[in-house]
Short mmCIF file of C-alpha atoms and ligand atoms in Angstrom, two decimals:
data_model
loop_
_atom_site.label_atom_id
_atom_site.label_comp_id
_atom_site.label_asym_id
_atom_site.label_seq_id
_atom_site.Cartn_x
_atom_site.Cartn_y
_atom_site.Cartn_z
CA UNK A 1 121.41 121.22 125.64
CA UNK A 2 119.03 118.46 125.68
CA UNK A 3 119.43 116.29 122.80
CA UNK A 4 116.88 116.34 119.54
CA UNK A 5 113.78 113.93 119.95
CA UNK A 6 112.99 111.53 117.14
CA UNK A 7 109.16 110.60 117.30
CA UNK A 8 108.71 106.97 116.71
CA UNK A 9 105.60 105.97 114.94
CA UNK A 10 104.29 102.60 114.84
CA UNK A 11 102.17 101.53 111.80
CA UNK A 12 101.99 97.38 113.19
CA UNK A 13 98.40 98.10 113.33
CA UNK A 14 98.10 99.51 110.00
CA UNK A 15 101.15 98.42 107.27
CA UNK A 16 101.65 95.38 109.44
CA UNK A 17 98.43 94.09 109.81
CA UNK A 18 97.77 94.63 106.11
CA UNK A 19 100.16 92.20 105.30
CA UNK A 20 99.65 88.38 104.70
CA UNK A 21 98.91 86.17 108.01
CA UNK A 22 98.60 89.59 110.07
CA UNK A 23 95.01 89.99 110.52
CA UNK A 24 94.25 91.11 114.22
CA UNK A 25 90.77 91.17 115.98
CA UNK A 26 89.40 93.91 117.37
CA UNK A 27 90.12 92.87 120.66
CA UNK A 28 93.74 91.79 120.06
CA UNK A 29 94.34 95.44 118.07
CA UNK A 30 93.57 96.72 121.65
CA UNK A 31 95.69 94.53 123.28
CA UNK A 32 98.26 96.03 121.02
CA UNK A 33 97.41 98.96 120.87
CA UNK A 34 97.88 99.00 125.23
CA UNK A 35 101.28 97.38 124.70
CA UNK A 36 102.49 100.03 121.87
CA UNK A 37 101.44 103.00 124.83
CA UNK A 38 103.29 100.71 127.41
CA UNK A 39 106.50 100.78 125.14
CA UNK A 40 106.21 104.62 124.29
CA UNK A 41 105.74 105.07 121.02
CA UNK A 42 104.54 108.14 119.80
CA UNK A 43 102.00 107.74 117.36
CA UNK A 44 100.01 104.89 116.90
CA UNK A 45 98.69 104.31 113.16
CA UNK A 46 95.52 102.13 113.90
CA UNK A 47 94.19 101.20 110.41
CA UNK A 48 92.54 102.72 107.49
CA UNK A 49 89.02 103.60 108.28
CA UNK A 50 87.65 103.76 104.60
CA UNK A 51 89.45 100.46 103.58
CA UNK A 52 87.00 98.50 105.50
CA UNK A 53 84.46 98.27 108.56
CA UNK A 54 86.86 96.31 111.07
CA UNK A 55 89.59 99.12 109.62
CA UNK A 56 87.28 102.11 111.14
CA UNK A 57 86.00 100.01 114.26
CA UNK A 58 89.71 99.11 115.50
CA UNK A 59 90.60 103.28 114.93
CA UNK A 60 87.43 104.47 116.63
CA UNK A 61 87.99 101.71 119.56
CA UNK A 62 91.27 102.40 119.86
CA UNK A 63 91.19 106.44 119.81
CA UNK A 64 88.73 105.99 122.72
CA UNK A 65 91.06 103.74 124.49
CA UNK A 66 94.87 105.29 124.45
CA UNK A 67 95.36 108.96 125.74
CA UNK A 68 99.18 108.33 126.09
CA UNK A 69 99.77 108.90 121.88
CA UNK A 70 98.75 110.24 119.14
CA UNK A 71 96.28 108.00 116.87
CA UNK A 72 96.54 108.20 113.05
CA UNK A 73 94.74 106.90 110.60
CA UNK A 74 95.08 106.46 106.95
CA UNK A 75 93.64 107.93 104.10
CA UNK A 76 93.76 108.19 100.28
CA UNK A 77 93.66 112.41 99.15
CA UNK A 78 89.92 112.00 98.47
CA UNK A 79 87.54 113.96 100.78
CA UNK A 80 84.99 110.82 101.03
CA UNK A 81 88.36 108.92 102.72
CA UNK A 82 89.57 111.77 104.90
CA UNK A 83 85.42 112.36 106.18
CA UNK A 84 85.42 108.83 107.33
CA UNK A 85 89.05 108.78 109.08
CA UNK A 86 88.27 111.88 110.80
CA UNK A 87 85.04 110.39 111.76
CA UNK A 88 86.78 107.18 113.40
CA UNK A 89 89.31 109.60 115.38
CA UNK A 90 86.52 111.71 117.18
CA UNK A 91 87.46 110.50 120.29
CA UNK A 92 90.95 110.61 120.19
CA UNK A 93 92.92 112.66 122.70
CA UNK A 94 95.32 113.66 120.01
CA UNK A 95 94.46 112.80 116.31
CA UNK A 96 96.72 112.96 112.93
CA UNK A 97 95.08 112.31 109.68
CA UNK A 98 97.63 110.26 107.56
CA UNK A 99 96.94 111.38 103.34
CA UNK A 100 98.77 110.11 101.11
CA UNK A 101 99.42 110.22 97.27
CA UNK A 102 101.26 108.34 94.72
CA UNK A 103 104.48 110.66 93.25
CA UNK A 104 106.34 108.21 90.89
CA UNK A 105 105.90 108.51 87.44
CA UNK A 106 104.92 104.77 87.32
CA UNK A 107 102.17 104.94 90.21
CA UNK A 108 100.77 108.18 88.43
CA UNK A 109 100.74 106.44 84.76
CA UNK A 110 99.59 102.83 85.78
CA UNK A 111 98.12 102.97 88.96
CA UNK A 112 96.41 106.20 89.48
CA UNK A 113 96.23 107.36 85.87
CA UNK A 114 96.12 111.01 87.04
CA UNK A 115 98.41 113.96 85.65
CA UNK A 116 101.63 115.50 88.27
CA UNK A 117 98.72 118.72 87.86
CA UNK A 118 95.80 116.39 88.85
CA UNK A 119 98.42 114.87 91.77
CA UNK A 120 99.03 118.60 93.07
CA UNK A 121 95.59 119.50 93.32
CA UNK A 122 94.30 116.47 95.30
CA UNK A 123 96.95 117.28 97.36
CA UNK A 124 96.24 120.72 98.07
CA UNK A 125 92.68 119.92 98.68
CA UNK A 126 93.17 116.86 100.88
CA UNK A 127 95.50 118.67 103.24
CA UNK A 128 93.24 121.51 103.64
CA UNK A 129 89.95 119.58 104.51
CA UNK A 130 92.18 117.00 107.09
CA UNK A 131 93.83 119.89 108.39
CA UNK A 132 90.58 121.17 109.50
CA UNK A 133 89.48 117.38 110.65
CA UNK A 134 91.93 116.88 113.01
CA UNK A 135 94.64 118.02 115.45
CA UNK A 136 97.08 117.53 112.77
CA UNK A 137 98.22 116.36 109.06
CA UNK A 138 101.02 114.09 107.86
CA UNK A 139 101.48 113.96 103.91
CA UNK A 140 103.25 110.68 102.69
CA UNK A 141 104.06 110.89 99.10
CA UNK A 142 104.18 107.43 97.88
CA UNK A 143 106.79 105.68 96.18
CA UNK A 144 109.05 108.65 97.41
CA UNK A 145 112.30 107.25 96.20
CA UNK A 146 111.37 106.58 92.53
CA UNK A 147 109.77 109.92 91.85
CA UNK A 148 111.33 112.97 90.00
CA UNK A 149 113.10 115.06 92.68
CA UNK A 150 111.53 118.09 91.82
CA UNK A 151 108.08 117.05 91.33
CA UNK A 152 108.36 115.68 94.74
CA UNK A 153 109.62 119.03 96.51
CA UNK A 154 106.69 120.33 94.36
CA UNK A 155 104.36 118.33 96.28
CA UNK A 156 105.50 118.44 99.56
CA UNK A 157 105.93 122.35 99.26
CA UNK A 158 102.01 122.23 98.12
CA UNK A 159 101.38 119.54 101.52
CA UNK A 160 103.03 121.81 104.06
CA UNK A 161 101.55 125.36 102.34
CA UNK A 162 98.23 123.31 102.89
CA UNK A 163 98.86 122.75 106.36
CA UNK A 164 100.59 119.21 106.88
CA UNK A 165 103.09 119.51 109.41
CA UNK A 166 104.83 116.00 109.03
CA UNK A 167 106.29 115.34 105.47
CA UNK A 168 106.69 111.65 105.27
CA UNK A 169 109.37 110.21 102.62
CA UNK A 170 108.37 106.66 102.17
CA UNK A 171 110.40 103.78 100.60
CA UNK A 172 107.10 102.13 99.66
CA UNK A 173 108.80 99.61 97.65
CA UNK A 174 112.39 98.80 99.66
CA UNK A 175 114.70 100.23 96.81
CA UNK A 176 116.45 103.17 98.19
CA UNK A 177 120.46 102.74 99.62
CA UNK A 178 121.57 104.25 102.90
CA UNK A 179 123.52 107.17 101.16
CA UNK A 180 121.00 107.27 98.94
CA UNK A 181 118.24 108.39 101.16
CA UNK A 182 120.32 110.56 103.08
CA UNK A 183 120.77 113.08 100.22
CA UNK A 184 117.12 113.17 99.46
CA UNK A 185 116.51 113.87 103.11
CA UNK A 186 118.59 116.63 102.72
CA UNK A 187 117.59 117.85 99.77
CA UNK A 188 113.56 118.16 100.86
CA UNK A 189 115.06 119.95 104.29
CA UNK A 190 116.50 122.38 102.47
CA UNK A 191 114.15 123.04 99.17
CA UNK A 192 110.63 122.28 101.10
CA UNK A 193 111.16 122.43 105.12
CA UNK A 194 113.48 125.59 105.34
CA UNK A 195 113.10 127.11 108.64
CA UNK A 196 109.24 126.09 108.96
CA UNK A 197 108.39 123.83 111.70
CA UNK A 198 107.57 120.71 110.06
CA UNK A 199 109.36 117.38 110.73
CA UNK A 200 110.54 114.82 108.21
CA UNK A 201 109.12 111.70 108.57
CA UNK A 202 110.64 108.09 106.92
CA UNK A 203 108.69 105.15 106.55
CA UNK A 204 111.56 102.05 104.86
CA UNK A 205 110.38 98.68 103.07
CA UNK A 206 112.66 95.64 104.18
CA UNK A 207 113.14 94.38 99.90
CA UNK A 208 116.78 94.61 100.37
CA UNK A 209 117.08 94.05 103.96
CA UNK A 210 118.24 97.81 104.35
CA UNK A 211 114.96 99.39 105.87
CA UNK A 212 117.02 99.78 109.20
CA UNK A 213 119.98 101.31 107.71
CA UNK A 214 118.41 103.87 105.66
CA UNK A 215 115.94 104.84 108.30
CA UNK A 216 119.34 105.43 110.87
CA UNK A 217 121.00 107.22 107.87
CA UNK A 218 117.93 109.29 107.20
CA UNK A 219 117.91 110.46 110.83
CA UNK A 220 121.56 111.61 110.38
CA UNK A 221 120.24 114.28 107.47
CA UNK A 222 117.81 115.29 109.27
CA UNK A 223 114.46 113.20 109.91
CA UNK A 224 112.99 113.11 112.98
CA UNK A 225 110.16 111.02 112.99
CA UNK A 226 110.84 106.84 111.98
CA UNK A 227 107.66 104.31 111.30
CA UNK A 228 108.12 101.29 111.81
CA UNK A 229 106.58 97.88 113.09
CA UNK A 230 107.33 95.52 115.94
CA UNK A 231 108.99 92.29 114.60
CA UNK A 232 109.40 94.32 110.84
CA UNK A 233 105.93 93.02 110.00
CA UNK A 234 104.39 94.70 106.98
CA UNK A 235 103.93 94.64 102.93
CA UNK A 236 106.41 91.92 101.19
CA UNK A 237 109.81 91.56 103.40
CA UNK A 238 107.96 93.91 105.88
CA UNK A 239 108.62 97.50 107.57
CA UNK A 240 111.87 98.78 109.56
CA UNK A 241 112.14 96.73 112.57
CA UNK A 242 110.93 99.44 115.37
CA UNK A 243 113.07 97.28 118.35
CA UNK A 244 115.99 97.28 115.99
CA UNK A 245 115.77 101.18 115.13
CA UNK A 246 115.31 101.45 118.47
CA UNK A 247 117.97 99.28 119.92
CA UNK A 248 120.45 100.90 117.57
CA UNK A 249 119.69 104.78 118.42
CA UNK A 250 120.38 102.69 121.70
CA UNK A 251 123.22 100.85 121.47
CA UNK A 252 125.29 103.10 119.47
CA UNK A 253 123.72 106.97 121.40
CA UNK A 254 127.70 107.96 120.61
CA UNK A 255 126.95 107.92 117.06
CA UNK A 256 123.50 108.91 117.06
CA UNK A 257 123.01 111.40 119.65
CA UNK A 258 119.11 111.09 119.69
CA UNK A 259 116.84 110.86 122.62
CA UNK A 260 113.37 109.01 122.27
CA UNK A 261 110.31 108.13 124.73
CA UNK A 262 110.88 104.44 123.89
CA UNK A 263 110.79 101.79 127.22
CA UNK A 264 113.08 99.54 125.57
CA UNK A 265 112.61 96.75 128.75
CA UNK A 266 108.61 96.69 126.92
CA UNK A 267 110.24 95.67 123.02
CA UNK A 268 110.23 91.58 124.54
CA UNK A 269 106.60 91.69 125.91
CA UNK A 270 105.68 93.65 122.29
CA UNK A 271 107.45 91.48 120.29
CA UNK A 272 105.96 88.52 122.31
CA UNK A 273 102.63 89.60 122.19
CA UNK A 274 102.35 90.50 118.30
CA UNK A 275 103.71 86.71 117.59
CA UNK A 276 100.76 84.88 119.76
CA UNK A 277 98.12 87.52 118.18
CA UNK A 278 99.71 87.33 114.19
CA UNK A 279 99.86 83.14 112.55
CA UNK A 280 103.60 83.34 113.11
CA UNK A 281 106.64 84.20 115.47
CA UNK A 282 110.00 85.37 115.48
CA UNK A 283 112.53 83.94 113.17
CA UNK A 284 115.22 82.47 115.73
CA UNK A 285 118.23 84.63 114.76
CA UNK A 286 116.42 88.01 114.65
CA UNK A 287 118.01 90.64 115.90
CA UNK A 288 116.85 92.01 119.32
CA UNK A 289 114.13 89.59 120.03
CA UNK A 290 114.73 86.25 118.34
CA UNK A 291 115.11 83.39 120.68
CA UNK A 292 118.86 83.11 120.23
CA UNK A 293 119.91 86.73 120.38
CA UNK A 294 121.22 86.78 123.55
CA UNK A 295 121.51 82.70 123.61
CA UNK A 296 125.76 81.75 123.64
CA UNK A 297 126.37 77.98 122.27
CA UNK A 298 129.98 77.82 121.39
CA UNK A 299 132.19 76.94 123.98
CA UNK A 300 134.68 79.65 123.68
CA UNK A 301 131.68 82.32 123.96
CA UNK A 302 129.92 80.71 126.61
CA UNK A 303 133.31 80.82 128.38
CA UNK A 304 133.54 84.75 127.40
CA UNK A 305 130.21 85.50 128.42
CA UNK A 306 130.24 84.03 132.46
CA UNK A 307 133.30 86.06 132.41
CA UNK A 308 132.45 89.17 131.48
CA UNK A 309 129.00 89.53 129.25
CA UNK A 310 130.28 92.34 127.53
CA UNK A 311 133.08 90.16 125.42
CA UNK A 312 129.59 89.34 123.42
CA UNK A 313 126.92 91.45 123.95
CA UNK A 314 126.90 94.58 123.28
CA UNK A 315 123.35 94.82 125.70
CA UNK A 316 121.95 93.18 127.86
CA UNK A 317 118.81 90.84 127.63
CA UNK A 318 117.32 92.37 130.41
CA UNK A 319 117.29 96.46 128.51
CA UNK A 320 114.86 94.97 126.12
CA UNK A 321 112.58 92.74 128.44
CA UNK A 322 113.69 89.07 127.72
CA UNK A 323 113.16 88.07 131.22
CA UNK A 324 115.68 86.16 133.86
CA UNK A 325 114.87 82.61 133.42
CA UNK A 326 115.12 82.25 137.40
CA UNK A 327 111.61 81.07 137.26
CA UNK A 328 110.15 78.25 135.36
CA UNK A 329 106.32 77.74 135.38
CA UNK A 330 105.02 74.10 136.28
CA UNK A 331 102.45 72.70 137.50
CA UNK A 332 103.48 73.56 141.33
CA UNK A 333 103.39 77.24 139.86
CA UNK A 334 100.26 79.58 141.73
CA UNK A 335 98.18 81.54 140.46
CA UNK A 336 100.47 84.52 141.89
CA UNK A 337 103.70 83.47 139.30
CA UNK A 338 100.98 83.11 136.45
CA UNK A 339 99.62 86.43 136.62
CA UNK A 340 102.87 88.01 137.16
CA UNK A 341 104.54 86.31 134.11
CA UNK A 342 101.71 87.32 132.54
CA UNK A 343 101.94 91.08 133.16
CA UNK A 344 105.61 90.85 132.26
CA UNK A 345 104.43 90.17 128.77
CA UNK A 346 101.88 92.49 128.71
CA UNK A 347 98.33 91.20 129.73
CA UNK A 348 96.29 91.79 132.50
CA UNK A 349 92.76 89.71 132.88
CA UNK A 350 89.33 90.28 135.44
CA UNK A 351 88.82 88.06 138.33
CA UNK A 352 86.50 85.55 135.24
CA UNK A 353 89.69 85.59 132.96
CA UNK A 354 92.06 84.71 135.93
CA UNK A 355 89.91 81.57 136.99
CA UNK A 356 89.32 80.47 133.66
CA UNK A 357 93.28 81.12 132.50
CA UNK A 358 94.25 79.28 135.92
CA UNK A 359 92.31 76.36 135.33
CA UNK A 360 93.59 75.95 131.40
CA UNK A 361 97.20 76.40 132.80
CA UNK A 362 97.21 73.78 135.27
CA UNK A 363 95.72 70.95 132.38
CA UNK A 364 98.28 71.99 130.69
CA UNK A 365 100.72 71.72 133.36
CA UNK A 366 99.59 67.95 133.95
CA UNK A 367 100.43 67.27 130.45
CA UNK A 368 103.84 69.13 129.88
CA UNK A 369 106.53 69.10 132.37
CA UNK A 370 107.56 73.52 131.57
CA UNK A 371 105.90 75.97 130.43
CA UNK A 372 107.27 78.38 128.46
CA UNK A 373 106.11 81.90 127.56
CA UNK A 374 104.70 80.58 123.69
CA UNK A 375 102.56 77.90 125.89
CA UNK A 376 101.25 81.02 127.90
CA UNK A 377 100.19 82.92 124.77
CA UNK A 378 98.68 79.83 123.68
CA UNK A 379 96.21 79.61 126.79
CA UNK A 380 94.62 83.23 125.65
CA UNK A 381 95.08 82.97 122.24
CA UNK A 382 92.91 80.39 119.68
CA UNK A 383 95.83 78.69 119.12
CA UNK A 384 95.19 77.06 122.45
CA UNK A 385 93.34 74.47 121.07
CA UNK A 386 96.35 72.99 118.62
CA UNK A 387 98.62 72.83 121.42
CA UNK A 388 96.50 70.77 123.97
CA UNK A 389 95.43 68.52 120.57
CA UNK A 390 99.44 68.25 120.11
ZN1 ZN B 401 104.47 100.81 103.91
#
């Protein structure tokens, strides 16, 4: 028997990007939005069409763009919201209306000032007109883990009788604990999900530092779909790292017996690519694709390492992209090792980019002796202009 699938859904392009020092371009959400279908994902949240104009543009340019996923986009339960997402996704060769609805006592009393009745029937009424808007519905009932158990089976039973087909339990605010979330996984399999075909969905805040952990233990009761963002980016301390989900379904298949559409050699160039597009990188020590997680310093390990890699590393650099450092770029580099560092991490330019990219990289080269990948992203990115000031 084949092993279960969990569907990985990235939200970079929507919870990330909505997050401080994350605004993206239109042109650079494409470029991610090309990288994220490179890597495999599954779904590909693309904004929140009714939040703003650049929100809709980005999920109407992007649903035109990508036939390898599914494009979602966001929307409150009001019909005006769900109209304009669905409007945004015409194009899309697969398209999932995201609604979602506050279920904690404290959203409902001092956010949305609206009654657990009121809650149930915007619920039952936003389903119904997405459901007819698109190919299909996910439900997220926000604030998940802080909401009365059975007021939250209430609503996801009234989602899925509507026609949502992906019940997402979200962490909104980063509170839950691993054990925690398992047993209210559990609990909505068996009181809402039954034997119906609808998947389980978990979307974890990074507050505690545990949005990893409980997204691996939810998968272990039963969820199989994770969101997530490349480098964690997202609200406050961000969202569940997706190439550290990822890397651990990976890493440790023994314990979590899971298969996945992921290209885990594409996390690097992803990771890589989100840092020159976002106004910062990668904290050095992050796992999977900080600078030094594969780097060795002390003596003894370095010693460990050329003897066997596996006395430290439980994976190798190259399963996740960071490339062999064989080459180093100079200024006796061609245009032929340019471009093809370049597609490593992701980009590809017309014959007008290439000149224009060539000539930039070779003034640079005069002035600094290597080049490293950051300098790269630099040269396409606005940042170029700091760097050659520098
Ligand atoms: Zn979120």
């Amino acid at each position: 028997m084949s092993p279960e699938k969990i569907a990985i859904f990235d939200t970079t392009l929507r919870d990330g990007e909505q997050s401080p020092g994350c605004s993206m371009f239109l042109d650079e959400k494409i470029d991610m939005a090309r990288q994220l279908e490179r890597l495999g994902v599954d779904v590909i949240e693309a904004g929140f069409p009714i939040a703003s104009e650049g929100d809709y543009r980005a999920v109407r340019a992007i649903s035109q763009e990508i036939t390898g996923a599914t494009i979602a986009a966001l929307c409150r339960t009001v019909p005006e919201d769900i109209y304009r997402a669905a409007d945004a996704l015409k194009g899309a060769a697969r398209s999932r209306i995201h609604t979602f609805v506050a279920t904690s006592d404290i959203h409902l009393q001092y956010k949305l000032q609206k009654t657990r009745a009121e809650v149930l029937e915007m619920t039952k009424n936003s389903v119904s007109i997405a459901s007819e808007n698109a190919d299909e519905v996910e439900f997220s009932a926000e604030d998940a883990t802080r909401s009365d158990v059975d007021f939250l089976c209430e609503v996801f039973s009234t989602a899925a009788d509507a026609g949502a087909t992906v019940l997402n339990v979200p962490d909104t605010v980063g509170y839950t604990m691993p054990h925690e979330y398992s047993n209210l996984i559990r609990t909505i399999k068996d009181r809402v999900v039954g034997d119906r075909d609808i998947t389980i969905s978990v979307h974890c805040h990074n507050d505690l530092g545990l949005a990893v952990a409980n997204s691996l233990a939810a998968v272990e009761a039963g969820a199989r779909q994770v969101e997530g963002t490349i480098n964690g980016i997202g609200e406050r301390a961000g969202n569940a790292s997706l190439e550290e989900f990822v890397m651990a379904c990976s890493v440790r298949s023994d314990k979590m017996p899971f298969a996945n559409n992921i290209d885990t050699t594409q996390l690097y160039p992803a990771s890589q690519m989100l840092a020159s597009i976002i106004s910062f990188g990668v904290q050095p020590n992050k796992a999977i694709v900080g600078r030094n997680a594969f780097a060795h310093e002390a003596g003894i390990h370095q010693h460990g390492v050329l003897s066997n890699p596996l006395c430290y590393e439980i994976m190798t650099p190259e399963s996740v992209g960071v490339p062999k450092n064989d080459i180093v770029l100079g200024k006796h580099s061609g245009r032929h090792a340019l471009l093809s560092r370049y597609e490593q991490l992701g980009f590809e330019f017309d014959a007008g980019e290439i000149k224009e990219i060539y000539t930039r990289f070779v003034e640079l080269a005069d002035k600094k002796k290597n080049i490293y990948d950051q300098d790269l992203l630099a040269i396409i990115h606005d940042r170029a202009t700091a760097v050659f000031a520098a």
